[in-house]
Amino acid sequence: MKADDCSSAFFVLLCERIMKRIGVFTSGGDAPGMNACVRAVVRTALYHKLEVVGIKRGYQGMIDNEFIELNSRSVANIIQMGGTVLKTARCEAFRTVEGRARAAANLKSQGIEALVCIGGNGSYTGALKLYQEHKIPTIGLPGTIDNDLFGTDFTIGYDTAINTAVDAIDKIRDTADSHNRVFLVEVMGRDAGFIGMAVGISGGAEGIFIPEDRGEMSRIIEHFKRTGRRSKAFSIIVVSEGDEEGGAKAVEKKLKEEFTDINVRTTILGHIQRGGSPTAKDRVLASQLGYNAVLALLEGYTSKAVGIQGGNVVLTDFEEAIGKSKKVNPDLIRMAEILSY
Ligand code: ATP
């Protein structure tokens, strides 16, 4: 971003005069911090003399004409709230040319000239098509607990989700210790193991099953055989829902088949991980991204995702953000293995 440059400041001033009204919406799965992000978008836009319209339930609301005017007070007292006050939805109709044409017509009749979309890969894809077909510019912000979006080190909601899961593991640890049990904790992550890896490391897990890493089942069986589980009074094993074994229940079944005498319990954390008040880290990230999304629109950008990499704000083309994937650091996988035994 060049928002501090003189030329860029001039361009922003120019665009302030040209652009009058923008829309903001949340799309796909909800994530803690989305509200902080909406607040930042609204207040930055108002500061730059833009009107802001909230679009309810993502693309579905665009098609169904669910628009609300937002002012500074509309986003008061939401920074600490989980979920999204704008609601979110998955919208099949928007995947069709006709659905997008209806959405574009509604946006134009509302006088909305540009959009800020808070969501994941699918939401970026929809926004890209909307621009290609109807020339409505959009800047995307990564709102998903999975942290699996390319172009940013962290996504909005990830920090809250892992802290929620670690808090649950700390509680499970107390009861596991009392009963000498093996506890399997299933966390979210269908395709990516960012949550599993972070939760496993910070929860002190003895095993971590993530989609990116193969062979954890045989490693844990071998480890239990070697130690006879004598080395530890209890074990916590974290399993991503998308692991090759098919989740924690499948791992439990295999462990019971292998060791008839061990006491295994499974906890599936599920949607608990999506809820709750966003952490300070997520609120700062969401605010920073929301603020920069409006600046990017004012600087004339479109079809780009805003992210933070190495502490710097970066813009990534939607095509690149959608097409590339971010992988769990292999060093972390190796480290987790060494620290767990
Ligand atoms: P999450 O990571 O939480 O799943 P997401 O943004 O990837 O977030 P999706 O359900 O994949 O969630 O996408 C959100 C919405 O974006 C879809 O319901 C649909 O309306 C729109 N969308 C997704 N893919 C496309 C596509 N190929 N063409 C047009 N619109 C799409």
mmCIF file of C-alpha atoms in Angstrom, residues 21-26 52-70 84-91 93-94 99 102-112 115-116:
data_model
loop_
_atom_site.group_PDB
_atom_site.id
_atom_site.type_symbol
_atom_site.label_atom_id
_atom_site.label_comp_id
_atom_site.label_asym_id
_atom_site.label_seq_id
_atom_site.Cartn_x
_atom_site.Cartn_y
_atom_site.Cartn_z
ATOM 1 C CA ARG A 21 -21.119 5.122 -1.966
ATOM 2 C CA ILE A 22 -19.753 1.678 -1.144
ATOM 3 C CA GLY A 23 -21.235 -1.559 0.184
ATOM 4 C CA VAL A 24 -19.821 -3.977 2.753
ATOM 5 C CA PHE A 25 -20.825 -7.584 3.370
ATOM 6 C CA THR A 26 -19.720 -10.781 5.103
ATOM 7 C CA VAL A 52 -21.738 3.030 3.408
ATOM 8 C CA VAL A 53 -24.428 0.439 2.849
ATOM 9 C CA GLY A 54 -24.441 -2.853 4.747
ATOM 10 C CA ILE A 55 -25.555 -5.841 2.707
ATOM 11 C CA LYS A 56 -27.177 -8.524 4.820
ATOM 12 C CA ARG A 57 -26.473 -12.248 4.333
ATOM 13 C CA GLY A 58 -23.750 -11.800 1.748
ATOM 14 C CA TYR A 59 -24.578 -12.490 -1.877
ATOM 15 C CA GLN A 60 -28.046 -13.723 -0.913
ATOM 16 C CA GLY A 61 -28.889 -10.277 0.455
ATOM 17 C CA MET A 62 -27.551 -8.667 -2.708
ATOM 18 C CA ILE A 63 -30.036 -10.726 -4.710
ATOM 19 C CA ASP A 64 -32.890 -10.258 -2.219
ATOM 20 C CA ASN A 65 -32.371 -6.497 -1.818
ATOM 21 C CA GLU A 66 -31.368 -6.557 1.846
ATOM 22 C CA PHE A 67 -29.556 -3.253 2.170
ATOM 23 C CA ILE A 68 -29.176 -1.050 5.250
ATOM 24 C CA GLU A 69 -27.609 2.383 5.563
ATOM 25 C CA LEU A 70 -24.741 2.360 8.047
ATOM 26 C CA THR A 84 -21.408 -11.032 12.172
ATOM 27 C CA VAL A 85 -24.086 -8.384 12.667
ATOM 28 C CA LEU A 86 -24.530 -8.314 8.884
ATOM 29 C CA LYS A 87 -25.229 -12.079 8.949
ATOM 30 C CA THR A 88 -23.728 -14.367 6.362
ATOM 31 C CA ALA A 89 -24.949 -16.994 3.926
ATOM 32 C CA ARG A 90 -23.958 -19.438 1.237
ATOM 33 C CA CYS A 91 -25.839 -18.455 -1.905
ATOM 34 C CA ALA A 93 -28.071 -18.350 -6.975
ATOM 35 C CA PHE A 94 -24.982 -16.138 -7.070
ATOM 36 C CA GLY A 99 -28.095 -14.450 -10.086
ATOM 37 C CA ARG A 102 -29.792 -9.531 -10.440
ATOM 38 C CA ALA A 103 -27.329 -8.704 -7.689
ATOM 39 C CA ALA A 104 -25.540 -6.170 -9.919
ATOM 40 C CA ALA A 105 -28.831 -4.515 -10.914
ATOM 41 C CA ASN A 106 -29.809 -4.201 -7.234
ATOM 42 C CA LEU A 107 -26.413 -2.755 -6.314
ATOM 43 C CA LYS A 108 -26.658 -0.213 -9.121
ATOM 44 C CA SER A 109 -30.185 0.814 -8.141
ATOM 45 C CA GLN A 110 -28.845 1.447 -4.624
ATOM 46 C CA GLY A 111 -26.089 3.635 -6.076
ATOM 47 C CA ILE A 112 -23.396 1.299 -4.716
ATOM 48 C CA LEU A 115 -17.716 -3.299 -2.449
ATOM 49 C CA VAL A 116 -15.729 -4.631 0.471
#
